[in-house]
Amino acid sequence: MVCTSCACDDKKAAVDPHWRRALWIALAVNAAMFLVEMVAGIAGGSKSLQADALDFLGDSANYAISLGVAGMALAWRARAALLKGATLVLLGLYVLVATLWAVWHGTLPEAEMMGAVGIAALVANGAVALMLFRYRTGDANMRSVWICSRNDAIGNVAVVLAAAGVFGTGTAWPDLIVAGVMAGLGLIGGAQIIRHAMRELSGPAASPVIFAGKPGAAG
């Protein structure tokens, strides 16, 4: 949804200690889950776990960027959102290419490991998504954080379903299909963030007003 609050209100929210604390918690959770899922994905041969791990890595960087620009002018926050959107798009493309490669060269993943790690990630991301829900209608920077956490929770559910599919069918196809879907989520989410940030950068709130002539008179 398009931001309906004014730039001044968004800036006040950006320096809210509750917002900053939520970002720090989200950053810690995502960094930890990146390590867990990447190790488990490589050990268990799961492309969907590896895709989810890369998403955790991208989100960790995004939360760090959000902390760095919190309280800055709207234009700088919109530029940070552009960077985050581009990161999501690049990660989505990487996962898509890796998944296509695995269609011909992949091995059967370990369903039990996929399920256990997927459930743990879902619990962690569900808590983060609930914590960030109140900021889903903020500026582009806040909205991008919400989109990331929402996509993560959806991806975790998909990984758990993929684990059940691999266990039930004895093939890698459920894992590969979910990895492809997660790549699509990254591409769509990144495009949403970029569009919203571009609107903010092109709006009047992002452009400084230039005065000329006598003090107090608009040129």
PDB file of C-alpha atoms in Angstrom:
ATOM      1  CA  MET A   1       0.000   0.000   0.000  1.00  0.00           C
ATOM      2  CA  VAL A   2       1.198   3.519  -0.792  1.00  0.00           C
ATOM      3  CA  CYS A   3       2.410   5.511   2.196  1.00  0.00           C
ATOM      4  CA  THR A   4      -0.326   7.860   3.431  1.00  0.00           C
ATOM      5  CA  SER A   5       1.591   9.619   6.193  1.00  0.00           C
ATOM      6  CA  CYS A   6       3.532  12.826   5.728  1.00  0.00           C
ATOM      7  CA  ALA A   7       7.323  12.983   5.528  1.00  0.00           C
ATOM      8  CA  CYS A   8       7.565  14.675   8.914  1.00  0.00           C
ATOM      9  CA  ASP A   9       5.592  11.894  10.605  1.00  0.00           C
ATOM     10  CA  ASP A  10       7.700   9.223   8.900  1.00  0.00           C
ATOM     11  CA  LYS A  11      10.907  10.854  10.092  1.00  0.00           C
ATOM     12  CA  LYS A  12       9.644  10.933  13.674  1.00  0.00           C
ATOM     13  CA  ALA A  13       8.775   7.248  13.419  1.00  0.00           C
ATOM     14  CA  ALA A  14      12.220   6.468  12.011  1.00  0.00           C
ATOM     15  CA  VAL A  15      13.948   7.707  15.183  1.00  0.00           C
ATOM     16  CA  ASP A  16      11.427   6.009  17.453  1.00  0.00           C
ATOM     17  CA  PRO A  17      13.407   3.852  19.939  1.00  0.00           C
ATOM     18  CA  HIS A  18      10.841   1.078  19.493  1.00  0.00           C
ATOM     19  CA  TRP A  19      11.549   1.068  15.742  1.00  0.00           C
ATOM     20  CA  ARG A  20      15.310   0.925  16.257  1.00  0.00           C
ATOM     21  CA  ARG A  21      15.010  -1.823  18.850  1.00  0.00           C
ATOM     22  CA  ALA A  22      12.813  -3.839  16.474  1.00  0.00           C
ATOM     23  CA  LEU A  23      15.447  -3.474  13.741  1.00  0.00           C
ATOM     24  CA  TRP A  24      18.247  -4.645  16.035  1.00  0.00           C
ATOM     25  CA  ILE A  25      16.230  -7.719  17.020  1.00  0.00           C
ATOM     26  CA  ALA A  26      15.383  -8.452  13.378  1.00  0.00           C
ATOM     27  CA  LEU A  27      19.043  -8.061  12.398  1.00  0.00           C
ATOM     28  CA  ALA A  28      20.209 -10.520  15.080  1.00  0.00           C
ATOM     29  CA  VAL A  29      17.533 -13.093  14.192  1.00  0.00           C
ATOM     30  CA  ASN A  30      18.248 -12.919  10.464  1.00  0.00           C
ATOM     31  CA  ALA A  31      22.032 -13.151  10.850  1.00  0.00           C
ATOM     32  CA  ALA A  32      21.707 -16.204  13.098  1.00  0.00           C
ATOM     33  CA  MET A  33      19.194 -17.932  10.805  1.00  0.00           C
ATOM     34  CA  PHE A  34      21.391 -17.279   7.760  1.00  0.00           C
ATOM     35  CA  LEU A  35      24.190 -19.302   9.340  1.00  0.00           C
ATOM     36  CA  VAL A  36      21.850 -22.082  10.475  1.00  0.00           C
ATOM     37  CA  GLU A  37      20.032 -22.442   7.148  1.00  0.00           C
ATOM     38  CA  MET A  38      23.113 -22.183   4.947  1.00  0.00           C
ATOM     39  CA  VAL A  39      24.935 -24.910   6.892  1.00  0.00           C
ATOM     40  CA  ALA A  40      21.814 -27.095   6.931  1.00  0.00           C
ATOM     41  CA  GLY A  41      21.064 -26.415   3.250  1.00  0.00           C
ATOM     42  CA  ILE A  42      24.547 -27.424   2.115  1.00  0.00           C
ATOM     43  CA  ALA A  43      24.682 -30.448   4.436  1.00  0.00           C
ATOM     44  CA  GLY A  44      21.187 -31.593   3.469  1.00  0.00           C
ATOM     45  CA  GLY A  45      21.423 -30.746  -0.238  1.00  0.00           C
ATOM     46  CA  SER A  46      18.343 -28.487  -0.131  1.00  0.00           C
ATOM     47  CA  LYS A  47      18.116 -25.628  -2.628  1.00  0.00           C
ATOM     48  CA  SER A  48      15.075 -24.156  -0.873  1.00  0.00           C
ATOM     49  CA  LEU A  49      16.976 -23.957   2.432  1.00  0.00           C
ATOM     50  CA  GLN A  50      19.924 -22.331   0.680  1.00  0.00           C
ATOM     51  CA  ALA A  51      17.565 -19.895  -1.045  1.00  0.00           C
ATOM     52  CA  ASP A  52      15.987 -19.019   2.288  1.00  0.00           C
ATOM     53  CA  ALA A  53      19.445 -18.608   3.833  1.00  0.00           C
ATOM     54  CA  LEU A  54      20.446 -16.115   1.135  1.00  0.00           C
ATOM     55  CA  ASP A  55      17.233 -14.236   1.821  1.00  0.00           C
ATOM     56  CA  PHE A  56      18.189 -14.084   5.508  1.00  0.00           C
ATOM     57  CA  LEU A  57      21.601 -12.718   4.507  1.00  0.00           C
ATOM     58  CA  GLY A  58      20.056 -10.047   2.296  1.00  0.00           C
ATOM     59  CA  ASP A  59      17.638  -9.053   5.040  1.00  0.00           C
ATOM     60  CA  SER A  60      20.456  -8.804   7.588  1.00  0.00           C
ATOM     61  CA  ALA A  61      22.198  -6.299   5.328  1.00  0.00           C
ATOM     62  CA  ASN A  62      18.906  -4.484   4.742  1.00  0.00           C
ATOM     63  CA  TYR A  63      18.181  -4.109   8.461  1.00  0.00           C
ATOM     64  CA  ALA A  64      21.707  -2.788   9.002  1.00  0.00           C
ATOM     65  CA  ILE A  65      21.143  -0.201   6.251  1.00  0.00           C
ATOM     66  CA  SER A  66      17.802   0.777   7.800  1.00  0.00           C
ATOM     67  CA  LEU A  67      19.486   1.364  11.155  1.00  0.00           C
ATOM     68  CA  GLY A  68      22.100   3.519   9.439  1.00  0.00           C
ATOM     69  CA  VAL A  69      19.569   5.812   7.733  1.00  0.00           C
ATOM     70  CA  ALA A  70      16.936   5.976  10.507  1.00  0.00           C
ATOM     71  CA  GLY A  71      16.259   9.640  11.277  1.00  0.00           C
ATOM     72  CA  MET A  72      17.773  10.928   8.027  1.00  0.00           C
ATOM     73  CA  ALA A  73      15.867  12.939   5.425  1.00  0.00           C
ATOM     74  CA  LEU A  74      13.197  11.165   3.379  1.00  0.00           C
ATOM     75  CA  ALA A  75      15.357  11.253   0.244  1.00  0.00           C
ATOM     76  CA  TRP A  76      18.177   9.340   1.946  1.00  0.00           C
ATOM     77  CA  ARG A  77      15.751   6.769   3.347  1.00  0.00           C
ATOM     78  CA  ALA A  78      14.262   6.327  -0.126  1.00  0.00           C
ATOM     79  CA  ARG A  79      17.750   5.812  -1.594  1.00  0.00           C
ATOM     80  CA  ALA A  80      18.433   3.147   1.032  1.00  0.00           C
ATOM     81  CA  ALA A  81      15.162   1.469   0.044  1.00  0.00           C
ATOM     82  CA  LEU A  82      16.305   1.502  -3.597  1.00  0.00           C
ATOM     83  CA  LEU A  83      19.480  -0.317  -2.596  1.00  0.00           C
ATOM     84  CA  LYS A  84      17.475  -2.877  -0.652  1.00  0.00           C
ATOM     85  CA  GLY A  85      15.097  -3.411  -3.558  1.00  0.00           C
ATOM     86  CA  ALA A  86      17.990  -3.963  -5.936  1.00  0.00           C
ATOM     87  CA  THR A  87      19.508  -6.465  -3.479  1.00  0.00           C
ATOM     88  CA  LEU A  88      16.275  -8.467  -3.392  1.00  0.00           C
ATOM     89  CA  VAL A  89      16.123  -8.535  -7.188  1.00  0.00           C
ATOM     90  CA  LEU A  90      19.727  -9.732  -7.477  1.00  0.00           C
ATOM     91  CA  LEU A  91      19.222 -12.456  -4.856  1.00  0.00           C
ATOM     92  CA  GLY A  92      16.051 -13.552  -6.616  1.00  0.00           C
ATOM     93  CA  LEU A  93      17.894 -13.874  -9.926  1.00  0.00           C
ATOM     94  CA  TYR A  94      20.700 -15.847  -8.276  1.00  0.00           C
ATOM     95  CA  VAL A  95      18.279 -18.295  -6.651  1.00  0.00           C
ATOM     96  CA  LEU A  96      16.412 -18.729  -9.938  1.00  0.00           C
ATOM     97  CA  VAL A  97      19.606 -19.576 -11.838  1.00  0.00           C
ATOM     98  CA  ALA A  98      20.806 -21.954  -9.091  1.00  0.00           C
ATOM     99  CA  THR A  99      17.448 -23.720  -9.081  1.00  0.00           C
ATOM    100  CA  LEU A 100      17.493 -24.210 -12.848  1.00  0.00           C
ATOM    101  CA  TRP A 101      20.994 -25.637 -12.593  1.00  0.00           C
ATOM    102  CA  ALA A 102      19.850 -28.080  -9.879  1.00  0.00           C
ATOM    103  CA  VAL A 103      17.072 -29.415 -12.135  1.00  0.00           C
ATOM    104  CA  TRP A 104      19.760 -31.287 -14.080  1.00  0.00           C
ATOM    105  CA  HIS A 105      22.594 -31.606 -11.548  1.00  0.00           C
ATOM    106  CA  GLY A 106      20.937 -31.652  -8.110  1.00  0.00           C
ATOM    107  CA  THR A 107      20.623 -34.532  -5.615  1.00  0.00           C
ATOM    108  CA  LEU A 108      17.783 -35.658  -3.344  1.00  0.00           C
ATOM    109  CA  PRO A 109      17.689 -33.364  -0.268  1.00  0.00           C
ATOM    110  CA  GLU A 110      17.209 -34.621   3.302  1.00  0.00           C
ATOM    111  CA  ALA A 111      13.540 -34.037   4.073  1.00  0.00           C
ATOM    112  CA  GLU A 112      13.893 -34.390   7.859  1.00  0.00           C
ATOM    113  CA  MET A 113      16.565 -31.706   8.063  1.00  0.00           C
ATOM    114  CA  MET A 114      14.573 -29.429   5.751  1.00  0.00           C
ATOM    115  CA  GLY A 115      11.478 -29.760   7.930  1.00  0.00           C
ATOM    116  CA  ALA A 116      13.227 -29.192  11.261  1.00  0.00           C
ATOM    117  CA  VAL A 117      15.173 -26.139  10.102  1.00  0.00           C
ATOM    118  CA  GLY A 118      12.176 -24.770   8.196  1.00  0.00           C
ATOM    119  CA  ILE A 119       9.977 -24.901  11.307  1.00  0.00           C
ATOM    120  CA  ALA A 120      12.659 -23.181  13.409  1.00  0.00           C
ATOM    121  CA  ALA A 121      12.997 -20.448  10.777  1.00  0.00           C
ATOM    122  CA  LEU A 122       9.217 -20.030  10.601  1.00  0.00           C
ATOM    123  CA  VAL A 123       8.979 -19.473  14.353  1.00  0.00           C
ATOM    124  CA  ALA A 124      11.809 -16.924  14.247  1.00  0.00           C
ATOM    125  CA  ASN A 125      10.449 -15.048  11.229  1.00  0.00           C
ATOM    126  CA  GLY A 126       6.864 -15.157  12.450  1.00  0.00           C
ATOM    127  CA  ALA A 127       7.926 -13.370  15.626  1.00  0.00           C
ATOM    128  CA  VAL A 128       9.863 -10.755  13.620  1.00  0.00           C
ATOM    129  CA  ALA A 129       6.956 -10.209  11.192  1.00  0.00           C
ATOM    130  CA  LEU A 130       4.518  -9.645  14.070  1.00  0.00           C
ATOM    131  CA  MET A 131       6.953  -7.228  15.694  1.00  0.00           C
ATOM    132  CA  LEU A 132       7.280  -5.197  12.465  1.00  0.00           C
ATOM    133  CA  PHE A 133       3.597  -5.343  11.454  1.00  0.00           C
ATOM    134  CA  ARG A 134       2.845  -1.876  12.851  1.00  0.00           C
ATOM    135  CA  TYR A 135       5.389  -0.303  10.454  1.00  0.00           C
ATOM    136  CA  ARG A 136       3.983  -1.824   7.232  1.00  0.00           C
ATOM    137  CA  THR A 137       2.391   1.488   6.084  1.00  0.00           C
ATOM    138  CA  GLY A 138       5.375   3.761   6.790  1.00  0.00           C
ATOM    139  CA  ASP A 139       7.791   5.280   4.275  1.00  0.00           C
ATOM    140  CA  ALA A 140       9.596   3.235   1.622  1.00  0.00           C
ATOM    141  CA  ASN A 141      12.348   2.273   4.042  1.00  0.00           C
ATOM    142  CA  MET A 142       9.922   1.010   6.701  1.00  0.00           C
ATOM    143  CA  ARG A 143       7.721  -0.676   4.123  1.00  0.00           C
ATOM    144  CA  SER A 144      10.730  -2.495   2.677  1.00  0.00           C
ATOM    145  CA  VAL A 145      11.555  -3.917   6.100  1.00  0.00           C
ATOM    146  CA  TRP A 146       7.978  -5.186   6.445  1.00  0.00           C
ATOM    147  CA  ILE A 147       8.040  -6.719   2.943  1.00  0.00           C
ATOM    148  CA  CYS A 148      11.258  -8.538   3.755  1.00  0.00           C
ATOM    149  CA  SER A 149       9.917 -10.026   6.995  1.00  0.00           C
ATOM    150  CA  ARG A 150       6.612 -10.967   5.350  1.00  0.00           C
ATOM    151  CA  ASN A 151       8.353 -12.715   2.463  1.00  0.00           C
ATOM    152  CA  ASP A 152      10.579 -14.578   4.896  1.00  0.00           C
ATOM    153  CA  ALA A 153       7.626 -16.000   6.829  1.00  0.00           C
ATOM    154  CA  ILE A 154       5.902 -17.062   3.590  1.00  0.00           C
ATOM    155  CA  GLY A 155       9.135 -18.657   2.405  1.00  0.00           C
ATOM    156  CA  ASN A 156       9.514 -20.612   5.640  1.00  0.00           C
ATOM    157  CA  VAL A 157       6.030 -22.090   5.280  1.00  0.00           C
ATOM    158  CA  ALA A 158       6.932 -23.087   1.728  1.00  0.00           C
ATOM    159  CA  VAL A 159      10.151 -24.788   2.887  1.00  0.00           C
ATOM    160  CA  VAL A 160       8.230 -26.861   5.429  1.00  0.00           C
ATOM    161  CA  LEU A 161       5.747 -27.883   2.720  1.00  0.00           C
ATOM    162  CA  ALA A 162       8.652 -28.719   0.405  1.00  0.00           C
ATOM    163  CA  ALA A 163      10.140 -30.974   3.087  1.00  0.00           C
ATOM    164  CA  ALA A 164       6.837 -32.833   3.345  1.00  0.00           C
ATOM    165  CA  GLY A 165       6.724 -33.096  -0.456  1.00  0.00           C
ATOM    166  CA  VAL A 166      10.266 -34.469  -0.703  1.00  0.00           C
ATOM    167  CA  PHE A 167       9.493 -37.004   2.033  1.00  0.00           C
ATOM    168  CA  GLY A 168       6.242 -38.067   0.402  1.00  0.00           C
ATOM    169  CA  THR A 169       7.394 -38.259  -3.214  1.00  0.00           C
ATOM    170  CA  GLY A 170      11.011 -39.292  -2.810  1.00  0.00           C
ATOM    171  CA  THR A 171      12.032 -36.702  -5.426  1.00  0.00           C
ATOM    172  CA  ALA A 172      13.719 -33.289  -5.314  1.00  0.00           C
ATOM    173  CA  TRP A 173      10.955 -31.562  -7.289  1.00  0.00           C
ATOM    174  CA  PRO A 174       9.094 -30.067  -4.282  1.00  0.00           C
ATOM    175  CA  ASP A 175      12.369 -28.532  -3.068  1.00  0.00           C
ATOM    176  CA  LEU A 176      13.165 -27.099  -6.504  1.00  0.00           C
ATOM    177  CA  ILE A 177       9.647 -25.751  -7.031  1.00  0.00           C
ATOM    178  CA  VAL A 178       9.704 -23.939  -3.681  1.00  0.00           C
ATOM    179  CA  ALA A 179      13.150 -22.507  -4.439  1.00  0.00           C
ATOM    180  CA  GLY A 180      11.763 -21.150  -7.717  1.00  0.00           C
ATOM    181  CA  VAL A 181       8.750 -19.626  -5.955  1.00  0.00           C
ATOM    182  CA  MET A 182      11.024 -17.972  -3.393  1.00  0.00           C
ATOM    183  CA  ALA A 183      13.082 -16.517  -6.220  1.00  0.00           C
ATOM    184  CA  GLY A 184       9.869 -15.054  -7.637  1.00  0.00           C
ATOM    185  CA  LEU A 185       8.943 -13.570  -4.245  1.00  0.00           C
ATOM    186  CA  GLY A 186      12.327 -11.877  -4.094  1.00  0.00           C
ATOM    187  CA  LEU A 187      11.911 -10.410  -7.565  1.00  0.00           C
ATOM    188  CA  ILE A 188       8.349  -9.162  -6.859  1.00  0.00           C
ATOM    189  CA  GLY A 189       9.231  -7.780  -3.425  1.00  0.00           C
ATOM    190  CA  GLY A 190      12.296  -5.996  -4.793  1.00  0.00           C
ATOM    191  CA  ALA A 191      10.224  -4.440  -7.594  1.00  0.00           C
ATOM    192  CA  GLN A 192       7.614  -3.213  -5.069  1.00  0.00           C
ATOM    193  CA  ILE A 193      10.295  -1.571  -2.934  1.00  0.00           C
ATOM    194  CA  ILE A 194      11.959   0.083  -5.942  1.00  0.00           C
ATOM    195  CA  ARG A 195       8.644   1.486  -7.250  1.00  0.00           C
ATOM    196  CA  HIS A 196       7.689   2.920  -3.846  1.00  0.00           C
ATOM    197  CA  ALA A 197      11.147   4.454  -3.341  1.00  0.00           C
ATOM    198  CA  MET A 198      11.104   6.017  -6.810  1.00  0.00           C
ATOM    199  CA  ARG A 199       7.752   7.656  -6.041  1.00  0.00           C
ATOM    200  CA  GLU A 200       9.185   9.154  -2.863  1.00  0.00           C
ATOM    201  CA  LEU A 201      12.327  10.386  -4.649  1.00  0.00           C
ATOM    202  CA  SER A 202      10.236  12.047  -7.379  1.00  0.00           C
ATOM    203  CA  GLY A 203       7.750  13.595  -4.926  1.00  0.00           C
ATOM    204  CA  PRO A 204       7.893  17.138  -3.547  1.00  0.00           C
ATOM    205  CA  ALA A 205       8.946  15.944  -0.079  1.00  0.00           C
ATOM    206  CA  ALA A 206      12.251  14.668  -1.503  1.00  0.00           C
ATOM    207  CA  SER A 207      13.088  17.903  -3.337  1.00  0.00           C
ATOM    208  CA  PRO A 208      14.475  20.862  -1.388  1.00  0.00           C
ATOM    209  CA  VAL A 209      12.671  24.171  -1.862  1.00  0.00           C
ATOM    210  CA  ILE A 210      14.949  26.832  -3.400  1.00  0.00           C
ATOM    211  CA  PHE A 211      14.515  30.408  -2.234  1.00  0.00           C
ATOM    212  CA  ALA A 212      15.773  33.472  -4.048  1.00  0.00           C
ATOM    213  CA  GLY A 213      15.612  37.213  -3.583  1.00  0.00           C
ATOM    214  CA  LYS A 214      14.771  38.726  -0.221  1.00  0.00           C
ATOM    215  CA  PRO A 215      14.814  36.559   2.887  1.00  0.00           C
ATOM    216  CA  GLY A 216      11.411  34.970   3.378  1.00  0.00           C
ATOM    217  CA  ALA A 217      10.332  35.470  -0.268  1.00  0.00           C
ATOM    218  CA  ALA A 218       9.949  32.497  -2.563  1.00  0.00           C
ATOM    219  CA  GLY A 219      11.755  32.753  -5.876  1.00  0.00           C
TER     220      GLY A 219
END
